[in-house]
PDB file of C-alpha atoms in Angstrom:
ATOM      1  CA  UNK A 679     -31.790  75.281  22.358  1.00  0.00           C
ATOM      2  CA  UNK A 680     -29.102  73.275  20.738  1.00  0.00           C
ATOM      3  CA  UNK A 681     -26.535  74.462  22.925  1.00  0.00           C
ATOM      4  CA  UNK A 682     -28.610  73.285  25.976  1.00  0.00           C
ATOM      5  CA  UNK A 683     -28.994  70.093  24.321  1.00  0.00           C
ATOM      6  CA  UNK A 684     -25.426  69.768  23.759  1.00  0.00           C
ATOM      7  CA  UNK A 685     -24.726  70.809  27.401  1.00  0.00           C
ATOM      8  CA  UNK A 686     -27.350  67.998  28.488  1.00  0.00           C
ATOM      9  CA  UNK A 687     -25.592  65.456  26.579  1.00  0.00           C
ATOM     10  CA  UNK A 688     -21.962  66.242  28.088  1.00  0.00           C
ATOM     11  CA  UNK A 689     -23.297  66.449  31.420  1.00  0.00           C
ATOM     12  CA  UNK A 690     -24.977  62.969  31.143  1.00  0.00           C
ATOM     13  CA  UNK A 691     -21.633  61.702  29.532  1.00  0.00           C
ATOM     14  CA  UNK A 692     -19.654  63.021  32.409  1.00  0.00           C
ATOM     15  CA  UNK A 693     -22.140  61.520  34.860  1.00  0.00           C
ATOM     16  CA  UNK A 694     -21.904  58.206  33.229  1.00  0.00           C
ATOM     17  CA  UNK A 695     -17.846  58.232  33.183  1.00  0.00           C
ATOM     18  CA  UNK A 696     -17.947  59.437  36.756  1.00  0.00           C
ATOM     19  CA  UNK A 697     -20.076  56.591  37.687  1.00  0.00           C
ATOM     20  CA  UNK A 698     -18.250  53.995  35.810  1.00  0.00           C
ATOM     21  CA  UNK A 699     -21.075  53.274  33.470  1.00  0.00           C
ATOM     22  CA  UNK A 700     -19.466  54.219  30.575  1.00  0.00           C
ATOM     23  CA  UNK A 701     -16.287  52.341  31.449  1.00  0.00           C
ATOM     24  CA  UNK A 702     -18.430  49.159  32.168  1.00  0.00           C
ATOM     25  CA  UNK A 703     -20.092  49.677  28.696  1.00  0.00           C
ATOM     26  CA  UNK A 704     -16.891  50.094  26.906  1.00  0.00           C
ATOM     27  CA  UNK A 705     -15.564  47.006  28.602  1.00  0.00           C
ATOM     28  CA  UNK A 706     -18.656  44.971  28.048  1.00  0.00           C
ATOM     29  CA  UNK A 707     -18.267  46.083  24.211  1.00  0.00           C
ATOM     30  CA  UNK A 708     -14.743  45.235  24.108  1.00  0.00           C
ATOM     31  CA  UNK A 709     -15.561  41.783  25.559  1.00  0.00           C
ATOM     32  CA  UNK A 710     -18.167  41.040  23.137  1.00  0.00           C
ATOM     33  CA  UNK A 711     -15.800  42.105  20.258  1.00  0.00           C
ATOM     34  CA  UNK A 712     -13.216  39.705  21.484  1.00  0.00           C
ATOM     35  CA  UNK A 713     -15.708  36.769  21.959  1.00  0.00           C
ATOM     36  CA  UNK A 714     -16.838  37.601  18.591  1.00  0.00           C
ATOM     37  CA  UNK A 715     -13.234  37.403  17.167  1.00  0.00           C
ATOM     38  CA  UNK A 716     -12.327  34.154  19.077  1.00  0.00           C
ATOM     39  CA  UNK A 717     -15.516  32.665  17.643  1.00  0.00           C
ATOM     40  CA  UNK A 718     -14.396  33.689  14.097  1.00  0.00           C
ATOM     41  CA  UNK A 719     -11.125  32.157  14.783  1.00  0.00           C
ATOM     42  CA  UNK A 720     -12.547  29.044  15.829  1.00  0.00           C
ATOM     43  CA  UNK A 721     -14.831  28.937  12.911  1.00  0.00           C
ATOM     44  CA  UNK A 722     -11.892  29.786  10.603  1.00  0.00           C
ATOM     45  CA  UNK A 723      -9.817  26.920  12.035  1.00  0.00           C
ATOM     46  CA  UNK A 724     -12.728  24.593  11.789  1.00  0.00           C
ATOM     47  CA  UNK A 725     -13.215  25.521   8.069  1.00  0.00           C
ATOM     48  CA  UNK A 726      -9.283  24.698   7.398  1.00  0.00           C
ATOM     49  CA  UNK A 727      -9.798  21.457   9.145  1.00  0.00           C
ATOM     50  CA  UNK A 728     -12.757  20.509   7.096  1.00  0.00           C
ATOM     51  CA  UNK A 729     -10.716  19.565   3.927  1.00  0.00           C
ATOM     52  CA  UNK A 730      -8.272  17.788   6.040  1.00  0.00           C
ATOM     53  CA  UNK A 731     -10.964  15.725   7.632  1.00  0.00           C
ATOM     54  CA  UNK A 732     -12.565  14.913   4.331  1.00  0.00           C
ATOM     55  CA  UNK A 733      -9.345  13.942   2.875  1.00  0.00           C
ATOM     56  CA  UNK A 734      -8.636  11.625   5.748  1.00  0.00           C
ATOM     57  CA  UNK A 735     -12.163  10.080   5.681  1.00  0.00           C
ATOM     58  CA  UNK A 736     -11.628   9.483   1.928  1.00  0.00           C
ATOM     59  CA  UNK A 737      -8.231   7.757   2.461  1.00  0.00           C
ATOM     60  CA  UNK A 738      -9.657   5.625   5.474  1.00  0.00           C
ATOM     61  CA  UNK A 739     -12.534   4.513   3.198  1.00  0.00           C
ATOM     62  CA  UNK A 740     -10.210   3.754   0.275  1.00  0.00           C
ATOM     63  CA  UNK A 741      -8.234   1.643   2.705  1.00  0.00           C
ATOM     64  CA  UNK A 742     -11.194  -0.168   3.772  1.00  0.00           C
ATOM     65  CA  UNK A 743     -12.170  -0.775   0.348  1.00  0.00           C
ATOM     66  CA  UNK A 744      -8.857  -2.261  -0.624  1.00  0.00           C
ATOM     67  CA  UNK A 745      -8.488  -4.335   2.258  1.00  0.00           C
ATOM     68  CA  UNK A 746     -12.043  -5.788   1.607  1.00  0.00           C
ATOM     69  CA  UNK A 747     -11.069  -6.341  -2.326  1.00  0.00           C
ATOM     70  CA  UNK A 748      -7.761  -8.156  -0.901  1.00  0.00           C
ATOM     71  CA  UNK A 749      -9.860 -10.305   1.238  1.00  0.00           C
ATOM     72  CA  UNK A 750     -12.126 -11.127  -1.440  1.00  0.00           C
ATOM     73  CA  UNK A 751      -9.153 -11.909  -3.914  1.00  0.00           C
ATOM     74  CA  UNK A 752      -7.596 -14.296  -1.416  1.00  0.00           C
ATOM     75  CA  UNK A 753     -10.895 -15.870  -0.874  1.00  0.00           C
ATOM     76  CA  UNK A 754     -11.488 -16.301  -4.619  1.00  0.00           C
ATOM     77  CA  UNK A 755      -7.901 -17.634  -4.945  1.00  0.00           C
ATOM     78  CA  UNK A 756      -8.517 -20.198  -2.230  1.00  0.00           C
ATOM     79  CA  UNK A 757     -11.726 -21.202  -3.877  1.00  0.00           C
ATOM     80  CA  UNK A 758      -9.926 -21.712  -7.377  1.00  0.00           C
ATOM     81  CA  UNK A 759      -6.999 -23.692  -5.453  1.00  0.00           C
ATOM     82  CA  UNK A 760      -9.568 -25.963  -3.920  1.00  0.00           C
ATOM     83  CA  UNK A 761     -11.589 -26.272  -7.290  1.00  0.00           C
ATOM     84  CA  UNK A 762      -8.435 -27.211  -9.153  1.00  0.00           C
ATOM     85  CA  UNK A 763      -6.445 -29.296  -6.388  1.00  0.00           C
ATOM     86  CA  UNK A 764      -7.962 -32.725  -7.940  1.00  0.00           C
ATOM     87  CA  UNK A 765      -7.148 -31.645 -11.349  1.00  0.00           C
ATOM     88  CA  UNK A 766      -3.611 -30.772 -10.157  1.00  0.00           C
ATOM     89  CA  UNK A 767      -3.308 -34.207  -8.421  1.00  0.00           C
ATOM     90  CA  UNK A 768      -4.246 -36.012 -11.478  1.00  0.00           C
ATOM     91  CA  UNK A 769      -1.917 -33.971 -13.589  1.00  0.00           C
ATOM     92  CA  UNK A 770       0.741 -34.652 -11.260  1.00  0.00           C
ATOM     93  CA  UNK A 771       0.222 -38.155 -11.379  1.00  0.00           C
ATOM     94  CA  UNK A 772       0.108 -38.328 -15.288  1.00  0.00           C
ATOM     95  CA  UNK A 773       3.511 -36.407 -15.478  1.00  0.00           C
ATOM     96  CA  UNK A 774       5.032 -38.700 -12.961  1.00  0.00           C
ATOM     97  CA  UNK A 775       3.862 -41.839 -14.910  1.00  0.00           C
ATOM     98  CA  UNK A 776       5.020 -40.020 -18.281  1.00  0.00           C
ATOM     99  CA  UNK A 777       8.489 -39.353 -16.650  1.00  0.00           C
ATOM    100  CA  UNK A 778       8.715 -42.937 -15.517  1.00  0.00           C
ATOM    101  CA  UNK A 779       7.758 -44.142 -18.912  1.00  0.00           C
ATOM    102  CA  UNK A 780      10.600 -41.974 -20.501  1.00  0.00           C
ATOM    103  CA  UNK A 781      13.227 -42.956 -17.938  1.00  0.00           C
ATOM    104  CA  UNK A 782      13.214 -46.556 -18.914  1.00  0.00           C
ATOM    105  CA  UNK A 783      14.017 -45.735 -22.779  1.00  0.00           C
ATOM    106  CA  UNK A 784      16.709 -43.060 -21.626  1.00  0.00           C
ATOM    107  CA  UNK A 785      18.458 -45.582 -19.247  1.00  0.00           C
ATOM    108  CA  UNK A 786      18.344 -47.938 -22.067  1.00  0.00           C
ATOM    109  CA  UNK A 787      19.777 -45.539 -24.459  1.00  0.00           C
ATOM    110  CA  UNK A 788      22.281 -44.490 -21.860  1.00  0.00           C
ATOM    111  CA  UNK A 789      23.495 -48.253 -21.356  1.00  0.00           C
ATOM    112  CA  UNK A 790      23.634 -48.742 -25.411  1.00  0.00           C
ATOM    113  CA  UNK A 791      25.601 -45.622 -25.767  1.00  0.00           C
ATOM    114  CA  UNK A 792      28.143 -46.869 -22.883  1.00  0.00           C
ATOM    115  CA  UNK A 793      28.443 -50.266 -24.341  1.00  0.00           C
ATOM    116  CA  UNK A 794      28.941 -48.623 -27.902  1.00  0.00           C
ATOM    117  CA  UNK A 795      31.578 -46.278 -26.202  1.00  0.00           C
ATOM    118  CA  UNK A 796      33.136 -49.532 -24.444  1.00  0.00           C
ATOM    119  CA  UNK A 797      33.518 -51.230 -27.731  1.00  0.00           C
ATOM    120  CA  UNK A 798      35.039 -48.213 -29.695  1.00  0.00           C
ATOM    121  CA  UNK A 799      37.497 -48.041 -26.798  1.00  0.00           C
ATOM    122  CA  UNK A 800      38.268 -51.759 -26.972  1.00  0.00           C
ATOM    123  CA  UNK A 801      38.641 -51.418 -30.642  1.00  0.00           C
ATOM    124  CA  UNK A 802      40.886 -48.399 -30.394  1.00  0.00           C
ATOM    125  CA  UNK A 803      42.982 -50.200 -27.892  1.00  0.00           C
ATOM    126  CA  UNK A 804      43.272 -53.153 -30.257  1.00  0.00           C
ATOM    127  CA  UNK A 805      44.060 -51.012 -33.199  1.00  0.00           C
ATOM    128  CA  UNK A 806      46.587 -49.153 -31.032  1.00  0.00           C
ATOM    129  CA  UNK A 807      48.250 -52.516 -29.667  1.00  0.00           C
ATOM    130  CA  UNK A 808      48.158 -53.851 -33.432  1.00  0.00           C
ATOM    131  CA  UNK A 809      50.195 -50.622 -34.540  1.00  0.00           C
ATOM    132  CA  UNK A 810      52.483 -50.938 -31.630  1.00  0.00           C
ATOM    133  CA  UNK A 811      53.260 -54.511 -32.571  1.00  0.00           C
ATOM    134  CA  UNK A 812      53.754 -53.599 -36.320  1.00  0.00           C
ATOM    135  CA  UNK A 813      56.013 -50.689 -35.226  1.00  0.00           C
ATOM    136  CA  UNK A 814      58.030 -52.916 -32.885  1.00  0.00           C
ATOM    137  CA  UNK A 815      58.420 -55.751 -35.793  1.00  0.00           C
ATOM    138  CA  UNK A 816      59.375 -53.221 -38.379  1.00  0.00           C
ATOM    139  CA  UNK A 817      62.280 -52.045 -36.139  1.00  0.00           C
TER     140      UNK A 817
END
């Protein structure tokens, strides 16, 4: 009985091979395996790209945060400048008046020092003339 069943199986196999059914079945199975492998490769590549995409999105987010922070800093600096600009003007005026007040005594001191230097120079010239005259009289 087993031999008869085995013979029937073989006969069916030969019939399927001769009709092309088995070949079509093998091709479809091969095609299914290829499609499955292609999907697996795509999912593998997608999994590899996910960390890159996460990193890029994090970098973009950080850049946007830094740009917004820079903008806030510039706005804050402008607000501070606007707030202190009247004080800066007043301080500048005070410094100018102080410098003008200090310039007068400095100019007077310079004139005094120049006069004093002129007087000393004249005295030195007189002393030199007197020595010259004494030296010529002694000769």
